[in-house]
GROMACS .gro file of C-alpha atoms in nm:
model
  149
    1UNK     CA    1   9.231  22.043 -19.449
    2UNK     CA    2   8.884  22.181 -19.510
    3UNK     CA    3   8.756  21.839 -19.622
    4UNK     CA    4   8.883  21.685 -19.300
    5UNK     CA    5   8.724  21.959 -19.092
    6UNK     CA    6   8.393  21.921 -19.274
    7UNK     CA    7   8.405  21.543 -19.230
    8UNK     CA    8   8.485  21.581 -18.859
    9UNK     CA    9   8.194  21.821 -18.811
   10UNK     CA   10   7.952  21.590 -18.993
   11UNK     CA   11   8.077  21.287 -18.797
   12UNK     CA   12   8.038  21.476 -18.470
   13UNK     CA   13   7.685  21.583 -18.566
   14UNK     CA   14   7.587  21.224 -18.651
   15UNK     CA   15   7.728  21.091 -18.322
   16UNK     CA   16   7.545  21.356 -18.119
   17UNK     CA   17   7.222  21.290 -18.309
   18UNK     CA   18   7.241  20.914 -18.261
   19UNK     CA   19   7.326  20.943 -17.891
   20UNK     CA   20   6.978  21.087 -17.834
   21UNK     CA   21   6.820  20.802 -18.031
   22UNK     CA   22   6.900  20.514 -17.799
   23UNK     CA   23   6.637  20.243 -17.759
   24UNK     CA   24   6.361  20.361 -17.527
   25UNK     CA   25   6.030  20.242 -17.385
   26UNK     CA   26   5.811  20.519 -17.248
   27UNK     CA   27   5.446  20.591 -17.188
   28UNK     CA   28   5.172  20.655 -16.936
   29UNK     CA   29   4.984  20.467 -16.666
   30UNK     CA   30   4.626  20.555 -16.577
   31UNK     CA   31   4.432  20.404 -16.288
   32UNK     CA   32   4.068  20.330 -16.375
   33UNK     CA   33   3.762  20.191 -16.198
   34UNK     CA   34   3.550  19.901 -16.325
   35UNK     CA   35   3.380  20.126 -16.581
   36UNK     CA   36   3.711  20.245 -16.732
   37UNK     CA   37   3.667  20.591 -16.574
   38UNK     CA   38   3.970  20.749 -16.401
   39UNK     CA   39   3.994  20.631 -16.040
   40UNK     CA   40   3.887  20.914 -15.809
   41UNK     CA   41   4.149  21.055 -15.573
   42UNK     CA   42   4.415  20.806 -15.689
   43UNK     CA   43   4.749  20.884 -15.852
   44UNK     CA   44   4.951  20.641 -16.062
   45UNK     CA   45   5.269  20.782 -15.909
   46UNK     CA   46   5.484  20.500 -15.772
   47UNK     CA   47   5.336  20.232 -15.999
   48UNK     CA   48   5.613  19.990 -16.100
   49UNK     CA   49   5.681  19.924 -16.469
   50UNK     CA   50   5.901  19.617 -16.535
   51UNK     CA   51   6.067  19.577 -16.875
   52UNK     CA   52   6.179  19.217 -16.931
   53UNK     CA   53   6.384  19.131 -17.241
   54UNK     CA   54   6.282  18.775 -17.324
   55UNK     CA   55   6.562  18.737 -17.580
   56UNK     CA   56   6.863  18.872 -17.382
   57UNK     CA   57   7.115  18.722 -17.145
   58UNK     CA   58   6.997  18.707 -16.784
   59UNK     CA   59   7.215  18.997 -16.665
   60UNK     CA   60   7.058  19.225 -16.930
   61UNK     CA   61   6.705  19.087 -16.913
   62UNK     CA   62   6.525  19.316 -16.671
   63UNK     CA   63   6.485  19.686 -16.605
   64UNK     CA   64   6.228  19.853 -16.379
   65UNK     CA   65   6.115  20.213 -16.335
   66UNK     CA   66   5.844  20.389 -16.136
   67UNK     CA   67   5.575  20.620 -16.267
   68UNK     CA   68   5.607  20.993 -16.189
   69UNK     CA   69   5.340  21.232 -16.055
   70UNK     CA   70   5.206  21.297 -16.408
   71UNK     CA   71   5.155  20.923 -16.469
   72UNK     CA   72   5.454  20.899 -16.708
   73UNK     CA   73   5.743  20.654 -16.720
   74UNK     CA   74   6.058  20.617 -16.931
   75UNK     CA   75   6.333  20.357 -16.944
   76UNK     CA   76   6.674  20.470 -16.825
   77UNK     CA   77   6.914  20.575 -17.100
   78UNK     CA   78   7.131  20.295 -17.242
   79UNK     CA   79   6.957  20.021 -17.037
   80UNK     CA   80   6.763  19.854 -17.319
   81UNK     CA   81   6.913  19.613 -17.570
   82UNK     CA   82   6.741  19.508 -17.892
   83UNK     CA   83   6.492  19.227 -17.844
   84UNK     CA   84   6.138  19.133 -17.747
   85UNK     CA   85   6.020  19.294 -17.425
   86UNK     CA   86   5.732  19.205 -17.196
   87UNK     CA   87   5.642  19.534 -17.031
   88UNK     CA   88   5.436  19.498 -16.715
   89UNK     CA   89   5.270  19.770 -16.505
   90UNK     CA   90   5.167  19.669 -16.154
   91UNK     CA   91   5.027  19.840 -15.848
   92UNK     CA   92   4.874  19.702 -15.528
   93UNK     CA   93   4.494  19.705 -15.552
   94UNK     CA   94   4.494  19.705 -15.935
   95UNK     CA   95   4.509  19.434 -16.200
   96UNK     CA   96   4.854  19.392 -16.357
   97UNK     CA   97   4.870  19.475 -16.729
   98UNK     CA   98   5.133  19.331 -16.965
   99UNK     CA   99   5.216  19.430 -17.323
  100UNK     CA  100   5.479  19.288 -17.560
  101UNK     CA  101   5.693  19.513 -17.783
  102UNK     CA  102   5.986  19.470 -18.023
  103UNK     CA  103   6.281  19.702 -17.961
  104UNK     CA  104   6.558  19.771 -18.212
  105UNK     CA  105   6.885  19.957 -18.157
  106UNK     CA  106   6.724  20.301 -18.207
  107UNK     CA  107   6.358  20.215 -18.143
  108UNK     CA  108   6.133  20.431 -17.927
  109UNK     CA  109   5.804  20.265 -17.824
  110UNK     CA  110   5.519  20.439 -17.645
  111UNK     CA  111   5.291  20.223 -17.430
  112UNK     CA  112   4.973  20.328 -17.253
  113UNK     CA  113   4.848  20.125 -16.958
  114UNK     CA  114   4.505  20.144 -16.794
  115UNK     CA  115   4.515  19.952 -16.468
  116UNK     CA  116   4.172  19.841 -16.353
  117UNK     CA  117   4.091  19.861 -15.981
  118UNK     CA  118   4.034  19.523 -15.815
  119UNK     CA  119   3.696  19.510 -15.645
  120UNK     CA  120   3.741  19.430 -15.281
  121UNK     CA  121   3.534  19.150 -15.134
  122UNK     CA  122   3.372  19.164 -14.794
  123UNK     CA  123   3.609  19.142 -14.503
  124UNK     CA  124   3.671  18.781 -14.398
  125UNK     CA  125   3.805  18.642 -14.074
  126UNK     CA  126   3.982  18.307 -14.085
  127UNK     CA  127   3.984  18.110 -13.765
  128UNK     CA  128   4.166  17.785 -13.717
  129UNK     CA  129   4.023  17.506 -13.929
  130UNK     CA  130   4.103  17.144 -13.990
  131UNK     CA  131   4.099  17.146 -14.372
  132UNK     CA  132   4.238  17.372 -14.643
  133UNK     CA  133   3.894  17.393 -14.807
  134UNK     CA  134   3.769  17.590 -14.507
  135UNK     CA  135   4.041  17.852 -14.564
  136UNK     CA  136   3.954  17.945 -14.924
  137UNK     CA  137   3.819  18.300 -14.942
  138UNK     CA  138   3.762  18.577 -15.193
  139UNK     CA  139   4.040  18.834 -15.242
  140UNK     CA  140   4.016  19.136 -15.018
  141UNK     CA  141   4.105  19.233 -14.665
  142UNK     CA  142   4.172  18.938 -14.437
  143UNK     CA  143   4.227  18.893 -14.063
  144UNK     CA  144   4.403  18.572 -13.967
  145UNK     CA  145   4.359  18.444 -13.613
  146UNK     CA  146   4.528  18.142 -13.453
  147UNK     CA  147   4.319  17.826 -13.413
  148UNK     CA  148   4.141  17.770 -13.084
  149UNK     CA  149   4.176  17.430 -12.926
   0.00000   0.00000   0.00000
């Protein structure tokens, strides 16, 4: 009876230990200016981090989380399956950054993203034009007005 009890205790300990070792992708997101300095008065909170398993079935292929107030993110427990993941951090006004990682059954990978601020161009106004070439502009703020005839 004591051998069975000891075995049961060890088995329970192993199961509890492994339950905390599920596959996980976690890390931080920092917003930076063109010179790689932290962006002033900007928080990474709300930045979207997509985790796409390129080797899994479609229904298990994607998982997304948002960054917290401290700039940290973590995949939800039991959402990741072993495979190759493209992890993408994106935020409006910043360049999207993508990294590729291999995840095993009990793998924990830390990723650090530095999203670079997109430099805004001068404000452009597009008025009606006859060709598409006239409509090409630099990225930035745009006002679109209907064509005048």
